[in-house]
Structures are given as C-alpha cells and as structure tokens.
mmCIF file of C-alpha atoms and ligand atoms in Angstrom:
data_model
loop_
_atom_site.group_PDB
_atom_site.id
_atom_site.type_symbol
_atom_site.label_atom_id
_atom_site.label_comp_id
_atom_site.label_asym_id
_atom_site.label_seq_id
_atom_site.Cartn_x
_atom_site.Cartn_y
_atom_site.Cartn_z
ATOM 1 C CA MET A 1 -19.015 -17.223 -1.267
ATOM 2 C CA LYS A 2 -16.855 -16.452 1.790
ATOM 3 C CA ILE A 3 -13.137 -17.078 1.471
ATOM 4 C CA PRO A 4 -10.840 -16.434 4.444
ATOM 5 C CA LEU A 5 -7.307 -15.160 3.991
ATOM 6 C CA ALA A 6 -5.806 -18.214 5.668
ATOM 7 C CA ARG A 7 -7.060 -21.391 7.242
ATOM 8 C CA PRO A 8 -5.201 -24.137 9.113
ATOM 9 C CA ASP A 9 -5.227 -27.643 7.666
ATOM 10 C CA ILE A 10 -5.450 -30.149 10.525
ATOM 11 C CA THR A 11 -6.213 -33.784 9.765
ATOM 12 C CA LYS A 12 -7.982 -36.310 11.974
ATOM 13 C CA LYS A 13 -4.647 -37.988 12.609
ATOM 14 C CA GLU A 14 -3.218 -34.695 13.796
ATOM 15 C CA ARG A 15 -6.101 -34.060 16.187
ATOM 16 C CA GLN A 16 -5.554 -37.582 17.474
ATOM 17 C CA ALA A 17 -1.862 -36.836 18.045
ATOM 18 C CA VAL A 18 -2.804 -33.988 20.374
ATOM 19 C CA LEU A 19 -5.376 -36.087 22.240
ATOM 20 C CA GLU A 20 -2.860 -38.886 22.784
ATOM 21 C CA VAL A 21 -0.596 -36.508 24.690
ATOM 22 C CA LEU A 22 -3.458 -35.498 26.942
ATOM 23 C CA LYS A 23 -3.779 -39.123 28.082
ATOM 24 C CA THR A 24 -0.192 -39.107 29.370
ATOM 25 C CA PRO A 25 1.263 -37.390 32.454
ATOM 26 C CA HIS A 26 3.694 -35.410 30.255
ATOM 27 C CA LEU A 27 2.096 -32.174 29.128
ATOM 28 C CA SER A 28 5.386 -30.277 29.153
ATOM 29 C CA LEU A 29 9.101 -31.194 29.076
ATOM 30 C CA GLY A 30 8.315 -34.661 27.764
ATOM 31 C CA PRO A 31 9.383 -36.817 24.838
ATOM 32 C CA LYS A 32 7.376 -35.069 22.112
ATOM 33 C CA LEU A 33 9.364 -31.840 22.139
ATOM 34 C CA LYS A 34 12.624 -33.754 21.829
ATOM 35 C CA GLU A 35 11.253 -35.759 18.928
ATOM 36 C CA PHE A 36 9.929 -32.661 17.167
ATOM 37 C CA GLU A 37 13.278 -30.903 17.589
ATOM 38 C CA GLU A 38 15.181 -33.852 16.149
ATOM 39 C CA LYS A 39 12.841 -34.101 13.183
ATOM 40 C CA ILE A 40 12.997 -30.392 12.409
ATOM 41 C CA ALA A 41 16.807 -30.406 12.664
ATOM 42 C CA LYS A 42 16.958 -33.306 10.236
ATOM 43 C CA PHE A 43 14.475 -31.657 7.889
ATOM 44 C CA ALA A 44 16.439 -28.390 7.757
ATOM 45 C CA GLY A 45 19.826 -30.100 7.663
ATOM 46 C CA VAL A 46 21.236 -28.586 10.852
ATOM 47 C CA LYS A 47 22.720 -30.185 13.972
ATOM 48 C CA TYR A 48 20.573 -28.607 16.680
ATOM 49 C CA ALA A 49 16.993 -27.432 17.014
ATOM 50 C CA VAL A 50 15.450 -25.878 20.118
ATOM 51 C CA GLY A 51 11.667 -25.698 20.297
ATOM 52 C CA VAL A 52 10.049 -22.681 21.967
ATOM 53 C CA ASN A 53 6.579 -21.209 22.300
ATOM 54 C CA SER A 54 6.728 -18.668 19.458
ATOM 55 C CA GLY A 55 8.840 -17.515 16.564
ATOM 56 C CA THR A 56 9.217 -14.156 18.256
ATOM 57 C CA ASN A 57 10.674 -15.747 21.365
ATOM 58 C CA ALA A 58 12.987 -17.867 19.216
ATOM 59 C CA LEU A 59 14.351 -14.628 17.755
ATOM 60 C CA HIS A 60 14.698 -13.070 21.183
ATOM 61 C CA LEU A 61 16.777 -15.969 22.478
ATOM 62 C CA ILE A 62 19.006 -15.790 19.423
ATOM 63 C CA ILE A 63 19.728 -12.103 20.012
ATOM 64 C CA ARG A 64 20.576 -12.829 23.655
ATOM 65 C CA SER A 65 22.631 -15.915 22.895
ATOM 66 C CA LEU A 66 24.823 -13.922 20.498
ATOM 67 C CA GLY A 67 25.440 -11.333 23.202
ATOM 68 C CA ILE A 68 23.811 -8.522 21.223
ATOM 69 C CA LYS A 69 23.121 -5.728 23.679
ATOM 70 C CA ASP A 70 22.590 -2.061 24.425
ATOM 71 C CA GLY A 71 24.332 0.095 21.837
ATOM 72 C CA ASP A 72 24.886 -2.667 19.282
ATOM 73 C CA GLU A 73 23.422 -2.442 15.797
ATOM 74 C CA VAL A 74 21.753 -5.158 13.757
ATOM 75 C CA ILE A 75 21.035 -4.726 10.072
ATOM 76 C CA THR A 76 17.570 -5.880 9.058
ATOM 77 C CA THR A 77 14.671 -5.298 6.693
ATOM 78 C CA PRO A 78 11.826 -2.806 7.064
ATOM 79 C CA PHE A 79 9.619 -5.070 4.913
ATOM 80 C CA SER A 80 8.689 -7.861 7.310
ATOM 81 C CA PHE A 81 6.487 -8.902 10.172
ATOM 82 C CA ILE A 82 7.370 -6.628 13.074
ATOM 83 C CA ALA A 83 8.863 -9.381 15.275
ATOM 84 C CA SER A 84 12.008 -9.603 13.128
ATOM 85 C CA SER A 85 12.932 -6.096 14.214
ATOM 86 C CA ASN A 86 11.353 -6.016 17.679
ATOM 87 C CA CYS A 87 13.583 -8.869 18.843
ATOM 88 C CA ILE A 88 16.543 -6.519 18.418
ATOM 89 C CA LEU A 89 14.859 -3.842 20.516
ATOM 90 C CA PHE A 90 14.107 -6.354 23.286
ATOM 91 C CA GLU A 91 17.820 -6.236 24.129
ATOM 92 C CA ARG A 92 18.086 -2.460 23.615
ATOM 93 C CA ALA A 93 20.137 -2.845 20.468
ATOM 94 C CA LYS A 94 19.307 -0.809 17.372
ATOM 95 C CA SER A 95 17.565 -2.038 14.219
ATOM 96 C CA VAL A 96 19.341 -0.543 11.236
ATOM 97 C CA PHE A 97 17.045 -0.899 8.250
ATOM 98 C CA VAL A 98 18.285 -1.516 4.738
ATOM 99 C CA ASP A 99 15.857 -1.166 1.842
ATOM 100 C CA ILE A 100 14.706 -4.150 -0.208
ATOM 101 C CA GLU A 101 15.064 -5.406 -3.761
ATOM 102 C CA GLU A 102 12.149 -4.684 -6.033
ATOM 103 C CA LYS A 103 11.952 -8.258 -7.303
ATOM 104 C CA THR A 104 12.511 -10.567 -4.357
ATOM 105 C CA LEU A 105 11.301 -8.201 -1.623
ATOM 106 C CA ASN A 106 14.313 -9.231 0.452
ATOM 107 C CA ILE A 107 17.068 -6.925 1.770
ATOM 108 C CA ASP A 108 19.080 -5.546 -1.132
ATOM 109 C CA PRO A 109 22.554 -7.051 -0.678
ATOM 110 C CA ASN A 110 24.096 -4.151 -2.594
ATOM 111 C CA LYS A 111 22.936 -1.695 0.054
ATOM 112 C CA ILE A 112 24.156 -3.577 3.121
ATOM 113 C CA GLU A 113 27.798 -2.551 3.300
ATOM 114 C CA LYS A 114 26.941 1.147 3.386
ATOM 115 C CA ALA A 115 24.940 0.534 6.562
ATOM 116 C CA ILE A 116 27.708 -1.290 8.436
ATOM 117 C CA THR A 117 29.371 0.648 11.273
ATOM 118 C CA LYS A 118 31.716 -0.220 14.129
ATOM 119 C CA LYS A 119 28.667 -1.047 16.214
ATOM 120 C CA THR A 120 27.184 -3.546 13.761
ATOM 121 C CA LYS A 121 27.083 -7.035 15.259
ATOM 122 C CA ALA A 122 24.798 -8.976 12.946
ATOM 123 C CA ILE A 123 22.657 -9.090 9.840
ATOM 124 C CA LEU A 124 19.160 -10.388 10.478
ATOM 125 C CA ALA A 125 17.747 -11.365 7.099
ATOM 126 C CA VAL A 126 14.199 -12.532 6.483
ATOM 127 C CA ASP A 127 13.153 -14.959 3.740
ATOM 128 C CA VAL A 128 10.094 -12.818 3.079
ATOM 129 C CA PHE A 129 6.951 -14.623 1.965
ATOM 130 C CA GLY A 130 9.098 -17.775 1.761
ATOM 131 C CA TYR A 131 11.378 -16.379 -0.932
ATOM 132 C CA PRO A 132 15.005 -17.212 -0.037
ATOM 133 C CA VAL A 133 17.481 -14.429 0.539
ATOM 134 C CA ASN A 134 20.518 -14.486 -1.762
ATOM 135 C CA TRP A 135 22.512 -16.443 0.818
ATOM 136 C CA ASP A 136 25.787 -16.558 -1.119
ATOM 137 C CA LYS A 137 26.015 -12.784 -1.124
ATOM 138 C CA PHE A 138 24.868 -12.413 2.477
ATOM 139 C CA LYS A 139 27.356 -14.990 3.735
ATOM 140 C CA LYS A 140 30.166 -13.264 1.920
ATOM 141 C CA ILE A 141 29.321 -9.889 3.432
ATOM 142 C CA ALA A 142 28.909 -11.366 6.924
ATOM 143 C CA LYS A 143 32.255 -13.113 6.677
ATOM 144 C CA LYS A 144 34.084 -10.089 5.329
ATOM 145 C CA HIS A 145 32.861 -7.850 8.158
ATOM 146 C CA LYS A 146 32.856 -10.559 10.864
ATOM 147 C CA LEU A 147 29.141 -10.262 11.519
ATOM 148 C CA TYR A 148 26.724 -12.882 12.740
ATOM 149 C CA LEU A 149 24.167 -13.923 10.176
ATOM 150 C CA ILE A 150 20.700 -14.508 11.620
ATOM 151 C CA GLU A 151 18.141 -16.137 9.358
ATOM 152 C CA ASP A 152 14.472 -15.472 10.005
ATOM 153 C CA SER A 153 12.866 -18.314 8.067
ATOM 154 C CA ALA A 154 9.566 -17.998 9.892
ATOM 155 C CA GLU A 155 7.852 -17.787 6.505
ATOM 156 C CA ALA A 156 10.134 -20.167 4.639
ATOM 157 C CA LEU A 157 9.891 -23.663 6.099
ATOM 158 C CA GLY A 158 10.509 -25.928 3.097
ATOM 159 C CA SER A 159 11.968 -23.218 0.853
ATOM 160 C CA GLU A 160 15.312 -23.971 -0.771
ATOM 161 C CA TYR A 161 18.243 -21.947 -2.032
ATOM 162 C CA LYS A 162 20.562 -23.916 -4.341
ATOM 163 C CA ASN A 163 19.032 -27.183 -3.118
ATOM 164 C CA LYS A 164 19.630 -26.432 0.548
ATOM 165 C CA LYS A 165 16.825 -25.739 2.969
ATOM 166 C CA CYS A 166 16.117 -22.298 4.347
ATOM 167 C CA GLY A 167 16.826 -22.392 8.056
ATOM 168 C CA SER A 168 20.302 -23.784 7.399
ATOM 169 C CA PHE A 169 22.082 -20.664 6.141
ATOM 170 C CA GLY A 170 22.533 -18.358 9.080
ATOM 171 C CA ASP A 171 24.749 -18.882 12.110
ATOM 172 C CA VAL A 172 21.337 -19.253 13.728
ATOM 173 C CA ALA A 173 17.879 -19.425 12.185
ATOM 174 C CA ILE A 174 14.240 -19.719 13.182
ATOM 175 C CA PHE A 175 11.048 -21.332 12.009
ATOM 176 C CA ALA A 176 7.636 -20.307 13.331
ATOM 177 C CA PHE A 177 4.438 -22.316 13.667
ATOM 178 C CA TYR A 178 1.607 -19.811 14.005
ATOM 179 C CA PRO A 179 -1.584 -21.172 12.339
ATOM 180 C CA ASN A 180 -1.006 -19.430 8.998
ATOM 181 C CA LYS A 181 2.516 -20.806 8.507
ATOM 182 C CA GLN A 182 3.363 -23.855 6.396
ATOM 183 C CA ILE A 183 2.995 -26.100 9.457
ATOM 184 C CA THR A 184 1.445 -25.125 12.758
ATOM 185 C CA THR A 185 1.602 -26.012 16.436
ATOM 186 C CA GLY A 186 -0.941 -23.338 17.395
ATOM 187 C CA GLU A 187 1.752 -21.111 18.829
ATOM 188 C CA GLY A 188 5.353 -22.196 18.472
ATOM 189 C CA GLY A 189 8.792 -21.600 17.096
ATOM 190 C CA MET A 190 12.157 -23.296 16.641
ATOM 191 C CA ILE A 191 15.772 -22.193 16.809
ATOM 192 C CA LEU A 192 18.115 -23.893 14.335
ATOM 193 C CA THR A 193 21.903 -23.885 14.452
ATOM 194 C CA ASN A 194 25.072 -25.917 14.072
ATOM 195 C CA ASN A 195 26.570 -24.101 17.052
ATOM 196 C CA LYS A 196 26.285 -26.208 20.214
ATOM 197 C CA ARG A 197 27.031 -23.319 22.553
ATOM 198 C CA VAL A 198 24.210 -21.245 21.075
ATOM 199 C CA ALA A 199 21.807 -24.192 21.118
ATOM 200 C CA ASP A 200 22.577 -25.058 24.751
ATOM 201 C CA LEU A 201 22.310 -21.457 25.844
ATOM 202 C CA CYS A 202 18.963 -20.986 24.079
ATOM 203 C CA ARG A 203 17.653 -24.227 25.574
ATOM 204 C CA SER A 204 18.603 -23.119 29.050
ATOM 205 C CA MET A 205 17.184 -19.607 28.642
ATOM 206 C CA ALA A 206 13.905 -21.003 27.275
ATOM 207 C CA ASN A 207 13.590 -23.017 30.480
ATOM 208 C CA GLN A 208 14.124 -20.355 33.167
ATOM 209 C CA GLY A 209 17.903 -20.468 32.901
ATOM 210 C CA ARG A 210 18.122 -24.006 34.242
ATOM 211 C CA LYS A 211 21.033 -26.304 33.500
ATOM 212 C CA ILE A 212 20.198 -28.339 30.418
ATOM 213 C CA LYS A 213 21.407 -31.542 32.096
ATOM 214 C CA ASN A 214 21.375 -32.806 35.663
ATOM 215 C CA GLY A 215 20.395 -29.504 37.195
ATOM 216 C CA ARG A 216 18.119 -29.164 40.174
ATOM 217 C CA TRP A 217 14.633 -27.854 39.379
ATOM 218 C CA LEU A 218 15.026 -24.682 41.415
ATOM 219 C CA GLU A 219 18.584 -23.944 40.443
ATOM 220 C CA HIS A 220 19.001 -21.216 37.819
ATOM 221 C CA ILE A 221 22.422 -20.587 36.368
ATOM 222 C CA GLN A 222 21.473 -17.566 34.235
ATOM 223 C CA LEU A 223 18.655 -15.189 33.410
ATOM 224 C CA GLY A 224 15.945 -17.216 31.781
ATOM 225 C CA TYR A 225 12.375 -17.134 30.556
ATOM 226 C CA ASN A 226 9.483 -19.482 30.246
ATOM 227 C CA TYR A 227 9.549 -19.903 26.476
ATOM 228 C CA ARG A 228 8.896 -23.656 26.559
ATOM 229 C CA MET A 229 6.845 -25.393 23.887
ATOM 230 C CA ASP A 230 4.298 -27.757 25.456
ATOM 231 C CA GLU A 231 3.875 -31.402 24.490
ATOM 232 C CA MET A 232 0.492 -30.965 22.769
ATOM 233 C CA SER A 233 1.996 -28.394 20.433
ATOM 234 C CA ALA A 234 5.062 -30.519 19.768
ATOM 235 C CA SER A 235 2.906 -33.535 19.013
ATOM 236 C CA LEU A 236 0.843 -31.537 16.526
ATOM 237 C CA GLY A 237 4.072 -30.285 14.972
ATOM 238 C CA ILE A 238 5.442 -33.815 14.542
ATOM 239 C CA ALA A 239 2.237 -34.952 12.860
ATOM 240 C CA GLN A 240 2.162 -31.919 10.556
ATOM 241 C CA LEU A 241 5.823 -32.294 9.646
ATOM 242 C CA SER A 242 5.266 -35.953 8.718
ATOM 243 C CA ARG A 243 3.250 -34.821 5.695
ATOM 244 C CA ILE A 244 5.268 -31.715 4.876
ATOM 245 C CA ASN A 245 5.919 -32.807 1.292
ATOM 246 C CA LYS A 246 2.200 -33.130 0.649
ATOM 247 C CA ILE A 247 1.563 -29.774 2.265
ATOM 248 C CA LEU A 248 4.201 -28.068 0.143
ATOM 249 C CA LYS A 249 2.789 -29.673 -3.016
ATOM 250 C CA LYS A 250 -0.679 -28.393 -2.180
ATOM 251 C CA ARG A 251 0.629 -24.879 -1.630
ATOM 252 C CA GLU A 252 2.576 -24.960 -4.854
ATOM 253 C CA LYS A 253 -0.503 -26.124 -6.707
ATOM 254 C CA VAL A 254 -2.599 -23.258 -5.354
ATOM 255 C CA ALA A 255 0.120 -20.732 -6.198
ATOM 256 C CA LYS A 256 0.435 -22.090 -9.740
ATOM 257 C CA LEU A 257 -3.313 -21.984 -10.270
ATOM 258 C CA TYR A 258 -3.360 -18.358 -9.157
ATOM 259 C CA SER A 259 -0.431 -17.393 -11.365
ATOM 260 C CA GLU A 260 -2.017 -19.019 -14.410
ATOM 261 C CA SER A 261 -5.451 -17.527 -13.796
ATOM 262 C CA LEU A 262 -4.031 -14.064 -13.211
ATOM 263 C CA LYS A 263 -1.928 -14.060 -16.384
ATOM 264 C CA GLY A 264 -4.422 -12.193 -18.522
ATOM 265 C CA ILE A 265 -4.944 -9.359 -16.069
ATOM 266 C CA SER A 266 -2.926 -6.270 -16.805
ATOM 267 C CA ASP A 267 -1.942 -3.907 -14.008
ATOM 268 C CA ILE A 268 -0.921 -6.630 -11.608
ATOM 269 C CA GLN A 269 2.320 -8.438 -10.992
ATOM 270 C CA THR A 270 2.353 -12.011 -9.676
ATOM 271 C CA PRO A 271 5.017 -13.214 -7.209
ATOM 272 C CA TYR A 272 8.549 -13.458 -8.550
ATOM 273 C CA THR A 273 10.059 -16.903 -9.019
ATOM 274 C CA THR A 274 13.251 -18.062 -10.685
ATOM 275 C CA SER A 275 15.370 -21.169 -11.110
ATOM 276 C CA GLY A 276 17.771 -22.093 -8.318
ATOM 277 C CA VAL A 277 15.260 -21.325 -5.593
ATOM 278 C CA LYS A 278 12.266 -23.239 -4.330
ATOM 279 C CA VAL A 279 9.550 -21.229 -2.624
ATOM 280 C CA SER A 280 7.413 -22.966 -0.020
ATOM 281 C CA TRP A 281 4.610 -20.422 -0.476
ATOM 282 C CA PHE A 282 3.792 -18.802 2.832
ATOM 283 C CA VAL A 283 1.290 -16.429 1.222
ATOM 284 C CA TYR A 284 0.306 -15.357 -2.277
ATOM 285 C CA VAL A 285 0.874 -11.639 -2.681
ATOM 286 C CA ILE A 286 0.236 -9.723 -5.890
ATOM 287 C CA ARG A 287 1.369 -6.190 -6.611
ATOM 288 C CA LEU A 288 -0.599 -3.493 -8.410
ATOM 289 C CA SER A 289 1.431 -1.650 -11.016
ATOM 290 C CA GLN A 290 3.134 1.643 -10.218
ATOM 291 C CA GLY A 291 0.275 3.905 -11.261
ATOM 292 C CA TYR A 292 -1.901 2.710 -8.412
ATOM 293 C CA SER A 293 -1.988 4.529 -5.097
ATOM 294 C CA LYS A 294 -2.501 3.167 -1.613
ATOM 295 C CA LYS A 295 -6.029 4.563 -1.793
ATOM 296 C CA ASP A 296 -6.724 2.555 -4.972
ATOM 297 C CA ARG A 297 -5.336 -0.556 -3.329
ATOM 298 C CA ASP A 298 -7.438 -0.099 -0.231
ATOM 299 C CA ARG A 299 -10.535 0.515 -2.341
ATOM 300 C CA ILE A 300 -9.882 -2.686 -4.288
ATOM 301 C CA ILE A 301 -9.546 -4.631 -1.057
ATOM 302 C CA LYS A 302 -12.738 -3.100 0.302
ATOM 303 C CA ASN A 303 -14.623 -4.175 -2.800
ATOM 304 C CA LEU A 304 -13.213 -7.686 -2.602
ATOM 305 C CA THR A 305 -14.163 -7.858 1.063
ATOM 306 C CA LYS A 306 -17.735 -7.016 0.087
ATOM 307 C CA LYS A 307 -17.662 -10.104 -2.135
ATOM 308 C CA GLY A 308 -16.605 -12.229 0.832
ATOM 309 C CA ILE A 309 -12.938 -12.330 -0.163
ATOM 310 C CA GLN A 310 -10.625 -11.574 2.723
ATOM 311 C CA CYS A 311 -7.333 -9.952 1.693
ATOM 312 C CA GLY A 312 -4.099 -9.065 3.477
ATOM 313 C CA THR A 313 -1.918 -5.973 3.205
ATOM 314 C CA TYR A 314 1.517 -7.375 3.954
ATOM 315 C CA PHE A 315 3.479 -5.469 5.055
ATOM 316 C CA THR A 316 3.113 -2.019 6.454
ATOM 317 C CA PRO A 317 6.796 -1.011 6.583
ATOM 318 C CA ILE A 318 8.165 -1.558 10.076
ATOM 319 C CA HIS A 319 9.746 1.896 10.196
ATOM 320 C CA LEU A 320 6.328 3.472 9.587
ATOM 321 C CA GLN A 321 4.581 1.618 12.391
ATOM 322 C CA PRO A 322 3.287 4.192 14.893
ATOM 323 C CA PHE A 323 5.571 2.989 17.630
ATOM 324 C CA TYR A 324 8.703 3.101 15.449
ATOM 325 C CA ARG A 325 7.867 6.580 14.170
ATOM 326 C CA LYS A 326 7.445 7.800 17.705
ATOM 327 C CA MET A 327 10.484 6.112 19.180
ATOM 328 C CA PHE A 328 12.987 6.669 16.373
ATOM 329 C CA GLY A 329 11.556 9.499 14.282
ATOM 330 C CA TYR A 330 11.247 7.527 11.060
ATOM 331 C CA LYS A 331 9.134 9.082 8.348
ATOM 332 C CA LYS A 332 7.820 8.427 4.893
ATOM 333 C CA GLY A 333 10.629 8.627 2.362
ATOM 334 C CA ASP A 334 13.209 6.823 4.504
ATOM 335 C CA PHE A 335 13.021 3.526 2.577
ATOM 336 C CA THR A 336 11.389 4.257 -0.720
ATOM 337 C CA VAL A 337 11.390 0.824 -2.371
ATOM 338 C CA THR A 338 9.760 -0.754 0.662
ATOM 339 C CA GLU A 339 7.222 2.053 0.926
ATOM 340 C CA SER A 340 6.289 2.084 -2.735
ATOM 341 C CA ILE A 341 5.745 -1.671 -2.842
ATOM 342 C CA SER A 342 3.967 -2.003 0.477
ATOM 343 C CA GLU A 343 1.301 0.457 -0.703
ATOM 344 C CA ARG A 344 0.473 -1.727 -3.669
ATOM 345 C CA THR A 345 0.428 -5.281 -2.296
ATOM 346 C CA ILE A 346 -2.647 -7.431 -1.979
ATOM 347 C CA GLY A 347 -2.392 -10.763 -0.186
ATOM 348 C CA LEU A 348 -4.985 -13.057 -1.751
ATOM 349 C CA PRO A 349 -6.662 -15.878 0.202
ATOM 350 C CA PHE A 350 -4.119 -18.647 0.426
ATOM 351 C CA TYR A 351 -4.131 -22.026 2.163
ATOM 352 C CA ASN A 352 -3.529 -25.706 1.463
ATOM 353 C CA ASN A 353 -7.071 -26.668 0.569
ATOM 354 C CA LEU A 354 -8.134 -23.660 -1.468
ATOM 355 C CA THR A 355 -10.098 -25.070 -4.453
ATOM 356 C CA LYS A 356 -9.971 -24.193 -8.136
ATOM 357 C CA LYS A 357 -13.525 -22.911 -7.823
ATOM 358 C CA GLN A 358 -12.560 -20.552 -5.012
ATOM 359 C CA ILE A 359 -9.504 -19.344 -6.920
ATOM 360 C CA ASP A 360 -11.676 -18.634 -9.975
ATOM 361 C CA TYR A 361 -14.070 -16.700 -7.764
ATOM 362 C CA VAL A 362 -11.229 -14.576 -6.363
ATOM 363 C CA VAL A 363 -9.671 -13.928 -9.765
ATOM 364 C CA ASN A 364 -12.967 -13.082 -11.480
ATOM 365 C CA ASN A 365 -13.901 -10.646 -8.773
ATOM 366 C CA LEU A 366 -10.447 -9.085 -8.830
ATOM 367 C CA ARG A 367 -10.787 -8.586 -12.573
ATOM 368 C CA ASP A 368 -14.183 -6.887 -12.147
ATOM 369 C CA VAL A 369 -13.031 -4.701 -9.290
ATOM 370 C CA LEU A 370 -9.944 -3.547 -11.197
ATOM 371 C CA LYS A 371 -12.162 -2.460 -14.092
ATOM 372 C CA LYS A 372 -14.288 -0.435 -11.698
ATOM 373 C CA VAL A 373 -11.354 1.307 -10.042
ATOM 374 C CA ASN A 374 -9.797 2.315 -13.356
HETATM 375 C C1 PLP B 401 5.478 -15.275 11.838
HETATM 376 C C2 PLP B 401 6.744 -14.567 11.850
HETATM 377 C C3 PLP B 401 7.560 -14.516 12.995
HETATM 378 C C4 PLP B 401 7.239 -15.138 14.321
HETATM 379 O O1 PLP B 401 5.951 -15.066 14.669
HETATM 380 P P1 PLP B 401 5.271 -15.743 15.943
HETATM 381 O O2 PLP B 401 3.855 -15.355 15.718
HETATM 382 O O3 PLP B 401 5.875 -15.132 17.141
HETATM 383 O O4 PLP B 401 5.481 -17.211 15.914
HETATM 384 C C5 PLP B 401 8.782 -13.862 12.890
HETATM 385 N N1 PLP B 401 9.175 -13.308 11.740
HETATM 386 C C6 PLP B 401 8.427 -13.345 10.632
HETATM 387 C C7 PLP B 401 8.977 -12.743 9.379
HETATM 388 C C8 PLP B 401 7.175 -13.955 10.642
HETATM 389 O O5 PLP B 401 6.435 -13.971 9.538
#
C-alpha cells in the first residue's frame, strides 16, 4: 500500500468552477476574487480580506503595511514553516525568536516579555498545526507594550479559540491555500483585517502600487508588487470554501481515528487538544517520547517509507536552517524546547479522504517499526 503524506481533495464541481472561468474573458482582476474575498472575510468574521498569490506574499504585505523596516524587531516562533520568519527579513527587520510551549507547540506567552526591546514593533504568532495561540494572553501583552499583533493562521483556517475563528485575532492575519492546507487554490493566500487603511494599502501593493479605485492602469502611487490572485484560483477557492464544514468534519474524523488507534502504543504522544479550542487539523503530528533521538526518529521514518508510508518531519527549527545559522550565527541550544520536540516529531499521512483501512495500515506498521527500533 502506498500512502502519501498529503493529497488535495478536489471535487468535480470544483474542477468545473475553474473551467467556467476559462470560458470568460476575465482571467485576472475579475469578479471571482472579489467574491472569494468577501466570503473569506465573512467566514473569519473580519471586515476586510485581500486575496494574493501566496501566504508568504500575504505576510510580506502585512509587514510592509505596518511600516516594519530596517532595524525593527518582530517577535516570532522558531517552530514554524520558514515563511513566517522570512517575511520579516524581506524588509530587513529582525526576527526575534521566542521558544515554544511543550504542549501546544505555540510561542510560550510567559517568555515573550523578556524578549521585548525598544526596537520591537510586533508579535507575529503562528497557530501551529492549526492549534490556536492563547489569544487572550497575546492580546494583553501586545496592548501593554503597544505592539502590533500579526496572526499567521496559514495552518488554522476553521480553527477556533473561545468560539471565534482564527484569522480574526491579530491586527492583521493571513490564511494560505497551498494544496496541503484545509482549502486550496493551488497557490494562494489571504490577508484579513478590520483595519481599512491596512487592507487598502495591501490591496494596492499587491497590484503594482496602483490606486485601488479609479486609478489609471499605468499610474503607480507607491512601491508595489504583482502578488495578485488569478480568477481560476479564486473560483476554486470559492467552491472549496462552500463545503468547508464538510471538509473540517472529514479532517476531524481522520484525526480522531488516528488518536483512538494510537492509544495503545506507548512511547508516542498524540496531538494535544483541550476544551475551549477547536482545531481544524492541518496535519497530524505525533511525538516520540523523550528517550528517542533524532536518529531513532529518522530510522523510524525510513522504515515507514519502505512500507509505502510517507511521513513529514515538521518542523526543522527555523533558527537551525542553514541560511539562518550562516546569517545570524544561531546554533543548537538556542531554543531548547523547540529543538527537543522537533527532533522527535513524525507527521503521519493526513488528508480529507484517508480511509480507516489506510489509517490501520499506518498504525500497525508504526507499532511494528517501534518494536524494531527499541
Ligand atoms: C503554508 C504556510 C505559509 C504560507 O505558505 P505559502 O506556501 O506561501 O502559501 C505561511 N506560514 C505558515 C505557518 C504556513 O504553514
């Protein structure tokens, strides 16, 4: 049996939605993007949404729109996909990493204030693996120190913290629509905010710095980019979003099946959940217990791969990425919680239509492989 780590779930209706656009003259800057933006804004419970061509570019525009620049500092997590820190570097500001909580894998709110300096402009928090950050605490800290709060919900579309959707907590937030996310547009991202100035500025910058209304095509009022989302992508996004509740139910079902099947296996820890938060299940990541080394973990993954089971190793700490080590001199030991956990994670195959039979196959093989490694 071959089981991929992730797999998009595109229905016939969704393929049709893309084809319909191709029959029109509007392949970009047409009605679909506007509709998708309005629907995402409504879904997340925010006033404005600005669609762009990737989550990374959504983050970049946010950093620019908040005026974060050379010499400024932004507090963020070392346990994330690299884009959540790179976006800070794009504008020559500095990523100041704060270690994570053992349980939730999100930035430890108790360690933030120590990292704040006169240069700190914002906290960029990530709802890692779809698990919501403790937004009450983060908002309090941001308010106390007059910092912007940026919410990277690229992995958390549909997640909820105290019955409010992720993507609605920061001054500005993003969703992302790469094929392994909860919904996909191929490539794509969205900026979410209640701040009209930020929304307008991002919209203009995404479209070459044009005026957002009544401008001439070749008039550019500020530095801009081509970060536009095309109409085919937006149309796919609309169609995917229309069945978001079904998608989230499927993901929850797969996660529950995993958690139940894995119960009897000692030496592993299943993802943390608790009341008051809803997780939209971006991935399903287990942790080997403390006695296991990175070598053990990699050997386990190799053995699973031999059985046709593709696994992920999310995340290599950002500060230990070759380019960060070289540029900033980070080394092992700088963020010990992040490092210790990242050496022991295994992302199991996870997608909407994963079957019970496939889950059993993964779990049985994992059980066998663990016996062998011990
Ligand atoms: C996916 C992701 C992004 C954005 O990714 P793109 O591939 O550029 O859409 C940003 N941050 C995190 C945490 C992500 O997982």
